[in-house]
GROMACS .gro file of C-alpha atoms in nm:
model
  399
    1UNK     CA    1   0.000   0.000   0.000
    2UNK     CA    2   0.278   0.214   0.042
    3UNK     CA    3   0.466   0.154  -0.219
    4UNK     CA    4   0.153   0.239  -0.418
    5UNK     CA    5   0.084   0.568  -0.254
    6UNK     CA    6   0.454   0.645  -0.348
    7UNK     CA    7   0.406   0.517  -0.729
    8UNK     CA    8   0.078   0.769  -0.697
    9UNK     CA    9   0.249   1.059  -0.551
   10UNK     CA   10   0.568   1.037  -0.783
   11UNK     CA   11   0.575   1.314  -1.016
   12UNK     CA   12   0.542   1.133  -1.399
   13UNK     CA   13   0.825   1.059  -1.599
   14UNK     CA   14   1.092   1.038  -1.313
   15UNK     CA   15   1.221   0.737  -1.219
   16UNK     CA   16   1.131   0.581  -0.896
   17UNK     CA   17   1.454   0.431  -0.779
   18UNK     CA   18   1.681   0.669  -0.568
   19UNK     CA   19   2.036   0.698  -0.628
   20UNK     CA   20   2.315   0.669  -0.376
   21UNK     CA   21   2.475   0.998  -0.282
   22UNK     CA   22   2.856   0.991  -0.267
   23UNK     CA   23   3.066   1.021   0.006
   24UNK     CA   24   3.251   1.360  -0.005
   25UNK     CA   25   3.546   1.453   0.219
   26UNK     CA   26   3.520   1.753   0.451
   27UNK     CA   27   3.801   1.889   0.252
   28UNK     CA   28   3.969   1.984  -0.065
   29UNK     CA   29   4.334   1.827  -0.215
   30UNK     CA   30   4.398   2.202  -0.239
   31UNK     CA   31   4.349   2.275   0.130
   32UNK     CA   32   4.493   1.938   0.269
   33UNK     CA   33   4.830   2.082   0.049
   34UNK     CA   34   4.822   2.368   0.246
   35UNK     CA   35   4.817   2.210   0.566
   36UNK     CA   36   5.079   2.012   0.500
   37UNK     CA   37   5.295   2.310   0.414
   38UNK     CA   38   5.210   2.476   0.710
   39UNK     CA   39   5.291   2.225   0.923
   40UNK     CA   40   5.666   2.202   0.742
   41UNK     CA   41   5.709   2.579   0.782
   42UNK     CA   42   5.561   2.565   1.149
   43UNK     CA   43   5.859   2.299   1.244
   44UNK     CA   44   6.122   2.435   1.036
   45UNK     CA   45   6.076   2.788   1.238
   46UNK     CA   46   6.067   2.591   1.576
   47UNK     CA   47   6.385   2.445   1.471
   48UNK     CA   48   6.555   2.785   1.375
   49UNK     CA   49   6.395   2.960   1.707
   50UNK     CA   50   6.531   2.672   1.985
   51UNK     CA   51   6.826   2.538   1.797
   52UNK     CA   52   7.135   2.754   1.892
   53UNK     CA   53   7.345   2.676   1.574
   54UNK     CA   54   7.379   3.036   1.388
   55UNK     CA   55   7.574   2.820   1.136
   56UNK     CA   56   7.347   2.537   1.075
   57UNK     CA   57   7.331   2.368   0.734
   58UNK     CA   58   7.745   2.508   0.711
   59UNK     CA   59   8.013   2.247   0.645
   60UNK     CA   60   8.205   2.155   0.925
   61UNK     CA   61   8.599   2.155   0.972
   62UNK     CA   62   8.752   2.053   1.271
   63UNK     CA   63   9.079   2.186   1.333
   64UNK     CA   64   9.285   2.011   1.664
   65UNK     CA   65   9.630   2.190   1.797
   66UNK     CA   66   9.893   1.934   1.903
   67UNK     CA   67  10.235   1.991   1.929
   68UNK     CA   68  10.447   1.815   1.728
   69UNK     CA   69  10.613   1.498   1.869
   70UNK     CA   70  10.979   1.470   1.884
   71UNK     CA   71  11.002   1.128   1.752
   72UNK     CA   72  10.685   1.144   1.502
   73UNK     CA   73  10.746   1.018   1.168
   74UNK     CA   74  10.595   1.124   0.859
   75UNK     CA   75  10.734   1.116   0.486
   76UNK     CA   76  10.914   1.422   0.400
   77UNK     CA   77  11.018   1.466   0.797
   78UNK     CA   78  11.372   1.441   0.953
   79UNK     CA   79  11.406   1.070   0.855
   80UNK     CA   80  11.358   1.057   0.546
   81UNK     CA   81  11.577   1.461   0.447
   82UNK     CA   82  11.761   1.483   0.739
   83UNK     CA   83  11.900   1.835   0.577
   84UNK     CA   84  11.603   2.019   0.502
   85UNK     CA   85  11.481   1.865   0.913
   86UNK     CA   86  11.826   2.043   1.018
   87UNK     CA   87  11.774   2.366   0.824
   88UNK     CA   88  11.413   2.401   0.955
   89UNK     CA   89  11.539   2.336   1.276
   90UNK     CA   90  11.799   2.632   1.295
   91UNK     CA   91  11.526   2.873   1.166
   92UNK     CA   92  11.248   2.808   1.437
   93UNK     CA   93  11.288   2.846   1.735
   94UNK     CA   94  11.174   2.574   1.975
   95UNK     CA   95  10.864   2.568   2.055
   96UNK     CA   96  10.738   2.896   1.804
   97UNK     CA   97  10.540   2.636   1.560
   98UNK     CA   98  10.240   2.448   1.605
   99UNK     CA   99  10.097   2.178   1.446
  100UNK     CA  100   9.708   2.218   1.307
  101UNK     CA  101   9.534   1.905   1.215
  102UNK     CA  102   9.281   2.002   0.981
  103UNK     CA  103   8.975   1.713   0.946
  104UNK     CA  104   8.740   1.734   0.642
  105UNK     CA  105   8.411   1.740   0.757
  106UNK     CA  106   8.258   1.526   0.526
  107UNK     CA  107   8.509   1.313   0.416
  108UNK     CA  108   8.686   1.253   0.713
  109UNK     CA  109   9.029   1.290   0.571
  110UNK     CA  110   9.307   1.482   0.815
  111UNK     CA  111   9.593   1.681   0.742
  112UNK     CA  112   9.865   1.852   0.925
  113UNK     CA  113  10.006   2.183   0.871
  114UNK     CA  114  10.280   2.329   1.067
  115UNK     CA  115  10.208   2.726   1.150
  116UNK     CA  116  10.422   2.913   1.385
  117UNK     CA  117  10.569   3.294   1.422
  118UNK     CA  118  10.821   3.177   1.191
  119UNK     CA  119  10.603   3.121   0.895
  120UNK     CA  120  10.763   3.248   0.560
  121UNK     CA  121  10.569   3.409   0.320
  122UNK     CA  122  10.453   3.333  -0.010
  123UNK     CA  123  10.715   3.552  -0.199
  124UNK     CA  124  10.934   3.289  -0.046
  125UNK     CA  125  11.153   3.548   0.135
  126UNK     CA  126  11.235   3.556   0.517
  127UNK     CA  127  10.997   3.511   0.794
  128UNK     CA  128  10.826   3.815   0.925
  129UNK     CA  129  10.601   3.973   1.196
  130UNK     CA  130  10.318   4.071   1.071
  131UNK     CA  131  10.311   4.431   1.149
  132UNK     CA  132  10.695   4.452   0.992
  133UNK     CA  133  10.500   4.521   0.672
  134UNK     CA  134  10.329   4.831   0.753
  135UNK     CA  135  10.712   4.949   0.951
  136UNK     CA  136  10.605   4.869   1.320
  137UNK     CA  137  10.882   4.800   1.525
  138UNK     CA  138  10.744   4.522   1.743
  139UNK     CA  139  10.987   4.578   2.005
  140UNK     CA  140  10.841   4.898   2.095
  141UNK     CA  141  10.509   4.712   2.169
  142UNK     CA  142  10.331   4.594   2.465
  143UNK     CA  143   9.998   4.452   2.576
  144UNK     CA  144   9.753   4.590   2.757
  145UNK     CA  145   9.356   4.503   2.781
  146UNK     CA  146   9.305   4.676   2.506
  147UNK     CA  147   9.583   4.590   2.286
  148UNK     CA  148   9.871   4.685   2.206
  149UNK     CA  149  10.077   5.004   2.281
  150UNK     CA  150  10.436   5.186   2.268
  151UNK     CA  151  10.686   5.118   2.505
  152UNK     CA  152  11.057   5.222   2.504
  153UNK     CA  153  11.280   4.885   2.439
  154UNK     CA  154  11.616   4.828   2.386
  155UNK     CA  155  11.716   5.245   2.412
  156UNK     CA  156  11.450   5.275   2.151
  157UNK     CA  157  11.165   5.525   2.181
  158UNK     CA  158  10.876   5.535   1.999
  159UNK     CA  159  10.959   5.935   1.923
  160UNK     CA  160  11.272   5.861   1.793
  161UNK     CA  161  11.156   5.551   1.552
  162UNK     CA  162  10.871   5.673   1.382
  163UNK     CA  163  10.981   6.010   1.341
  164UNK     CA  164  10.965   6.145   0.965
  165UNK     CA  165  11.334   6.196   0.775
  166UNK     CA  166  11.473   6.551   0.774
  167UNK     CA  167  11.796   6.736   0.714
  168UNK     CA  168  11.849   6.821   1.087
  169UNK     CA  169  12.191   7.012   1.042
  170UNK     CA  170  12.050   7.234   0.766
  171UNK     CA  171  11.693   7.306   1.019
  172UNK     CA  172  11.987   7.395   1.306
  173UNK     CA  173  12.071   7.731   1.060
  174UNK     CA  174  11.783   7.835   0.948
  175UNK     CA  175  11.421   7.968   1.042
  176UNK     CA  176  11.186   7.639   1.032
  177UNK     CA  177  10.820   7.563   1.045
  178UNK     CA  178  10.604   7.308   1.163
  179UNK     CA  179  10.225   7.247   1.025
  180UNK     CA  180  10.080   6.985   1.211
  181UNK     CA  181   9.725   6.861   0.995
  182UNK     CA  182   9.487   6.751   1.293
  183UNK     CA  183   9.119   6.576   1.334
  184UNK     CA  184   9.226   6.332   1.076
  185UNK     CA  185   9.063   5.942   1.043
  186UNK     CA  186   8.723   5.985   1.072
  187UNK     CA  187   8.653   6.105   0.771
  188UNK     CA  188   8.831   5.897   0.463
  189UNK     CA  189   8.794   6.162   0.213
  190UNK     CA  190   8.926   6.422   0.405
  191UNK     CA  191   9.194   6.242   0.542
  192UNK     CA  192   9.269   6.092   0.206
  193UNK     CA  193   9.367   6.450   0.076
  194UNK     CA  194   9.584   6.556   0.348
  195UNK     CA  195   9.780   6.220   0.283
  196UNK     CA  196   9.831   6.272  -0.095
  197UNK     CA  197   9.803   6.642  -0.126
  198UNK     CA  198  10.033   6.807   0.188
  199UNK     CA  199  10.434   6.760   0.159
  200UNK     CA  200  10.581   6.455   0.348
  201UNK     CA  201  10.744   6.750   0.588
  202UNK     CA  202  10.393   6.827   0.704
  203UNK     CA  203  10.274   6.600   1.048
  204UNK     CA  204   9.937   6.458   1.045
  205UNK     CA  205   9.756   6.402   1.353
  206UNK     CA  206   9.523   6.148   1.441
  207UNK     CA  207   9.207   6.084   1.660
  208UNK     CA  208   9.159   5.776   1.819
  209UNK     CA  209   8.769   5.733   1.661
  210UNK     CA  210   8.659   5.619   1.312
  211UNK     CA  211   8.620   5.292   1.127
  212UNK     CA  212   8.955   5.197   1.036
  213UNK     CA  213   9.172   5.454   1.197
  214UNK     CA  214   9.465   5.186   1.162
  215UNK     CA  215   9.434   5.159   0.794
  216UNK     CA  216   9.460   5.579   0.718
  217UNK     CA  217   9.737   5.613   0.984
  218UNK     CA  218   9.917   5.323   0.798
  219UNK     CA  219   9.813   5.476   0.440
  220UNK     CA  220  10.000   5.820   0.637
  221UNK     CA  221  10.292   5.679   0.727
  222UNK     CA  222  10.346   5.481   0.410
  223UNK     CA  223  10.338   5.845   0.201
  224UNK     CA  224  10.630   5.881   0.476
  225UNK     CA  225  10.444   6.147   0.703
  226UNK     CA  226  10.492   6.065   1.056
  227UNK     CA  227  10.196   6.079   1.268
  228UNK     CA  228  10.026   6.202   1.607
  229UNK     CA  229   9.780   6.060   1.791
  230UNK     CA  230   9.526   6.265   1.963
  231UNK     CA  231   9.423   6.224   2.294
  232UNK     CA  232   9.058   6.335   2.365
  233UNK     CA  233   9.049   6.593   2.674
  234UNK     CA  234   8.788   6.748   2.876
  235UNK     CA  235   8.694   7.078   2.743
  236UNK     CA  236   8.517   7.341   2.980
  237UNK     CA  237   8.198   7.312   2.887
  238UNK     CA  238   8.170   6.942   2.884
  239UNK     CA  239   7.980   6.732   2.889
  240UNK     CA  240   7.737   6.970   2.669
  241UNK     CA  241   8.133   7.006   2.450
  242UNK     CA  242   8.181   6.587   2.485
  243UNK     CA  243   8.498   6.511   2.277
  244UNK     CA  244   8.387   6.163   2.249
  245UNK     CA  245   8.430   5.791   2.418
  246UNK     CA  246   8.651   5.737   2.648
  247UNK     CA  247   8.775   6.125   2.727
  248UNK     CA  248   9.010   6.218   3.031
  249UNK     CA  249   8.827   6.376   3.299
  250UNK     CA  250   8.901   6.579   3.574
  251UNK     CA  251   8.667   6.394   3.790
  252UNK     CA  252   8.809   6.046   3.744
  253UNK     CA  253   9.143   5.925   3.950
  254UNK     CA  254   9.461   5.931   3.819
  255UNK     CA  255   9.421   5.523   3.731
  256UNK     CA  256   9.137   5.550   3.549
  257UNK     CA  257   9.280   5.839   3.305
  258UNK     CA  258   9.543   5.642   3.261
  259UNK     CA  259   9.311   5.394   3.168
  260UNK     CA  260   9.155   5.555   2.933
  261UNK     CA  261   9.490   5.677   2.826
  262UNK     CA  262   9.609   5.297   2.709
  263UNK     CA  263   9.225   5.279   2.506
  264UNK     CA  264   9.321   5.540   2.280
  265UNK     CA  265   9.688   5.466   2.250
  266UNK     CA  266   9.582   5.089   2.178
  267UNK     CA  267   9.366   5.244   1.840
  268UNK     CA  268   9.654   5.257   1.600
  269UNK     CA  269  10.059   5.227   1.591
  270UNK     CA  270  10.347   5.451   1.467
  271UNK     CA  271  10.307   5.739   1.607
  272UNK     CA  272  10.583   5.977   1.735
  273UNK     CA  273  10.401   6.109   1.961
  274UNK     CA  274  10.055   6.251   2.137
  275UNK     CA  275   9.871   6.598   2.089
  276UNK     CA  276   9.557   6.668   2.273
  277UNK     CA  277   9.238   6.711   2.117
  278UNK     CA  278   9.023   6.969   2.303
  279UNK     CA  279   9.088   6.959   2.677
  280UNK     CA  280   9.129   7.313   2.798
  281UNK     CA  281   9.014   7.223   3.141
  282UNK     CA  282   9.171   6.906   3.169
  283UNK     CA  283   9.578   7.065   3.062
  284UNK     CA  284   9.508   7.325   3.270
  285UNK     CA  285   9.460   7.085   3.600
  286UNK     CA  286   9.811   7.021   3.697
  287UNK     CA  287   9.650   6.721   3.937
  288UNK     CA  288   9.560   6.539   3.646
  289UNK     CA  289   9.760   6.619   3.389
  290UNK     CA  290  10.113   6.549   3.553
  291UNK     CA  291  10.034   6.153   3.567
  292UNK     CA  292   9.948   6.137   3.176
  293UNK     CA  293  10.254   6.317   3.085
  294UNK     CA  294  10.454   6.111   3.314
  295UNK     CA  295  10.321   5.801   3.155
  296UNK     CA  296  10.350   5.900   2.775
  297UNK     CA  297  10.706   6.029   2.870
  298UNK     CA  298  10.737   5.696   2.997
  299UNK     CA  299  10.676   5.565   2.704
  300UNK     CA  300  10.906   5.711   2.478
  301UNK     CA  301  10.683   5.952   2.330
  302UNK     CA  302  10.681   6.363   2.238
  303UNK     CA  303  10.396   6.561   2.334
  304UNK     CA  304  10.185   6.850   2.126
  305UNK     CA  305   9.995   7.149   2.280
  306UNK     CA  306   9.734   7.263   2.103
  307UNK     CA  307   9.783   7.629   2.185
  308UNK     CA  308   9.399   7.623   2.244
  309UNK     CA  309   9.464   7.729   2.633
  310UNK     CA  310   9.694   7.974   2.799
  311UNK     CA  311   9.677   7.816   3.101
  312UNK     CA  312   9.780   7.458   2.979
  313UNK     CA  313  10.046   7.302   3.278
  314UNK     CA  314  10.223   7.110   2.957
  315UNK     CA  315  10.516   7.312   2.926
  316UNK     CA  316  10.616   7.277   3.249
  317UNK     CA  317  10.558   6.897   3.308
  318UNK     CA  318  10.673   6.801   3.000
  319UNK     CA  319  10.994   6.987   3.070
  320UNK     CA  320  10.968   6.853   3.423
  321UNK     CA  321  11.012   6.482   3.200
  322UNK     CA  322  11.240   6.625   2.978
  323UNK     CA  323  11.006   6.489   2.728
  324UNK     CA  324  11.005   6.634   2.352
  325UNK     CA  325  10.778   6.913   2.360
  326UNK     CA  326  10.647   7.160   2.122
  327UNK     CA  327  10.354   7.433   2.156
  328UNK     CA  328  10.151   7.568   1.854
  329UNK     CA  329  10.176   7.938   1.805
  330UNK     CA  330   9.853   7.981   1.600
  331UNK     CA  331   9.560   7.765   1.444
  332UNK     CA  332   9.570   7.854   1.088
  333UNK     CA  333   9.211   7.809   0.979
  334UNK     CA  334   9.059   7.904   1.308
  335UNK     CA  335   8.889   8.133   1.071
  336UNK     CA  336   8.844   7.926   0.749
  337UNK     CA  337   8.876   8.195   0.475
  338UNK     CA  338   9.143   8.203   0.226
  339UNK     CA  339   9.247   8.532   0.294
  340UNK     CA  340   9.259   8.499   0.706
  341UNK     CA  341   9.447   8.154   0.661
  342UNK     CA  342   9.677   8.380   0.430
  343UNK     CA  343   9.713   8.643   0.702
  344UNK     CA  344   9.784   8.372   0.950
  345UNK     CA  345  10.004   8.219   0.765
  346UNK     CA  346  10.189   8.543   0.678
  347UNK     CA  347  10.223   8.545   1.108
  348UNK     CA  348  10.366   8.202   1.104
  349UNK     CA  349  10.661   8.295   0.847
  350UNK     CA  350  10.720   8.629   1.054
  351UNK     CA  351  10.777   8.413   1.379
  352UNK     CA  352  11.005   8.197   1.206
  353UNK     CA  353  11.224   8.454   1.115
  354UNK     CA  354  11.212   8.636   1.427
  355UNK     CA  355  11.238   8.291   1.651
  356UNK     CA  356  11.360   8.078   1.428
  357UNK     CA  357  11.127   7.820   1.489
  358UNK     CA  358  10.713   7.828   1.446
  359UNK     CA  359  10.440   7.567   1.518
  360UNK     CA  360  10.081   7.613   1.300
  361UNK     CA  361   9.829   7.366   1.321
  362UNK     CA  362   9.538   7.328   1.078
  363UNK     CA  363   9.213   7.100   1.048
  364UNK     CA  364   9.190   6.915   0.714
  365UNK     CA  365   8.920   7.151   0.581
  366UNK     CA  366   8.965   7.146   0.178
  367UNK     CA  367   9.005   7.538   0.207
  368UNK     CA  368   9.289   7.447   0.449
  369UNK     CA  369   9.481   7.177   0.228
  370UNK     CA  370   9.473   7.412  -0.084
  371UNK     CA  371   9.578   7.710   0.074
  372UNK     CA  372   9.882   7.487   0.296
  373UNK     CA  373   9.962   7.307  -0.018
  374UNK     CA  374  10.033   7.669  -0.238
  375UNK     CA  375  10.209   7.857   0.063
  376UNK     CA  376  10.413   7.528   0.079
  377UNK     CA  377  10.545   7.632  -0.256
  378UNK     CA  378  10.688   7.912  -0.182
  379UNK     CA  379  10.878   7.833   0.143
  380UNK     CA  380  11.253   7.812  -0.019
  381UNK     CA  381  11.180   8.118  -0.153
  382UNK     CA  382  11.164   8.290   0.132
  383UNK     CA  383  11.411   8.135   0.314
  384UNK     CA  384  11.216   7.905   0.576
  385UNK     CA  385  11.208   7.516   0.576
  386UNK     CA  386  10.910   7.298   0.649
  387UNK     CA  387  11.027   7.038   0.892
  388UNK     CA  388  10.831   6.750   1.049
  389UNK     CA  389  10.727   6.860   1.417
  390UNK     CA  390  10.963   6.610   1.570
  391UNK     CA  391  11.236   6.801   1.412
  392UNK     CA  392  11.136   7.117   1.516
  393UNK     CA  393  11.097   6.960   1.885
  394UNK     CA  394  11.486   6.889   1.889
  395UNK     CA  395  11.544   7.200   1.779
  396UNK     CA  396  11.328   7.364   2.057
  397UNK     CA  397  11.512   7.186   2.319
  398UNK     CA  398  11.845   7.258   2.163
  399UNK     CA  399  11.806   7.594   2.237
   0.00000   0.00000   0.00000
């Protein structure tokens, strides 16, 4: 009966018979890809967040220091060339080599090298310290925290070393000058054109800050200027007049200057000597000041006044140390104008010939350089001689 009240109520010309529905998933291929991809990405970050390997996925060399043993054989070693074990032998010193087993990382193969002090290089020539490139006498080096810095050795002083070539005899007869070329190595450009534009004769002067203030100071020394470092000093009006990191202060003890003293003398080697850069409270403290000249004196270096304060106690300390000494009589661009660097340098040339000796010092402005580099010129023409500032040091304390 029902199945006839069905066959009634069915709508004519459809089939009776119901088809099976198919079973459908509650999701797409498209979406299960995605999951899938998010769960790779979701453990590949867990990995990179709580796996402390910066240099994951890197190939691996592991490199194990053993000295050499005295009665290790290996082809090419004193058994087999006796000669070339003897010659080696007489060239290194005991102990100055060490042996570096270097392991492949994937291969697993080893191989020693012998390194050491004594390493030749690849022009075949002698063996050499590494700064005996760049003309750093190593002797006049020694550690400190921050690295390393002069130290007299062997009667050597730093001053005496790395100061720039000059006809001494011929500086004793005549009126001389000094320029001394400060502020340089924090700017490359600037410090570039002092380098390559300004007469070897002409000092350049250094501050301890910059990128690479090693690199220009070596670039200096190679164009055979000899160089100053600058040692930042508090100004009056500091801190609102800051200098920069690591600046002497008349609040902090004599040990802590000093301190801060080795910091900026670790910076850069080569230098003749030091200079302040600002500091016209700090020179004028005797307190402070006398251990800082005591300690560069110590170390075999000169010392450069500014000329920025009148009531700077460096004369008298550094006399006090007999230490190489020289003052600067006038800043020639303290007015940056041709014509008042002109007029100041007219001053300088006047002093000379009156004193026989005159100190200028200059900031590497490019109005500076030019006008230094023409006046340069005309120096044997009127009868003065640009000397390096060591030079005109001795002469100072010759009389």
């Amino acid at each position: 009966m029902t199945e006839m009240t069905d066959d009634l109520s069915t709508p004519l010309g459809q089939k009776t018979e119901r088809q099976k529905r198919r079973f459908r998933l509650p999701f797409t291929a498209i979406q299960a890809l995605a999951v899938l991809l998010g769960l790779f990405l979701v453990a590949f970050l867990a990995i990179a967040l709580f796996t402390d390997n910066p240099f994951g996925g890197e190939p691996v060399a592991r490199i194990a220091l053993r000295p050499p043993a005295a009665d290790e054989k290996q082809p090419g070693t004193a058994s087999s060339h006796p000669e070339k074990a003897a010659k080696s032998a007489q060239q290194a010193p005991a102990g100055d080599n060490k042996t570096v087993t270097i392991i492949d990382g994937s291969s697993g193969k080893r191989q020693d090298v012998v390194i050491g002090s004594d390493t030749p290089d690849k022009t075949g020539g002698e063996p050499a310290p590494a700064m005996a490139m760049a003309g750093i006498d190593q002797r006049l080096l020694e550690k400190s925290r921050y690295g390393m810095i002069p130290v007299v050795a062997d009667g050597l002083k730093p001053f005496t070393v790395y100061a720039a070539d000059a006809d001494r005899t011929k500086a004793a007869k005549m009126p001389v000058v000094a320029i001394v070329v400060g502020g340089l190595g924090v700017g490359a450009a600037k410090t570039a054109d002092a380098i390559m534009k300004l007469p070897p004769a002409v000092t350049l002067a250094f501050t301890p800050y910059g990128a690479d203030p090693a690199k220009l100071a070596e670039r200096a020394r190679a164009q055979r200027h000899e160089i100053l470092l600058q040692v930042p000093m508090e100004p009056f009006d500091y801190p609102d007049n800051d200098p920069g990191p690591q600046t002497l202060l008349t609040t902090l003890t004599p040990e802590q200057n000093i301190d801060r003293l080795y910091w900026h003398l670790s910076r850069f080697q080569g230098y003749a000597g030091i200079a302040n850069f600002m500091g016209a409270r700090f020179t004028a403290t005797d307190a402070v000041m006398q251990p800082i000249v005591r300690e560069a004196a110590k170390r075999g270096l000169g010392y450069l006044d500014d000329g920025s304060s009148p009531r700077s106690a460096a004369p008298s300390l550094t006399a006090a140390q007999s230490m190489p000494f020289a003052k600067a009589d006038f800043t020639i661009d303290a007015v940056p104008t041709s014509a008042e660097i002109d007029r100041t340098l007219v001053k300088l040339e006047t002093l000379a010939k009156e004193r026989g000796l005159a100190v200028g010092v200059a900031s590497a402005l490019p109005i500076s350089i030019e006008r230094l580099a023409a006046w340069i010129k005309t120096l044997d023409s009127r009868g003065i001689m640009l000397v390096p500032l060591t030079t005109a040091m001795l002469k100072s304390k010759s009389g």
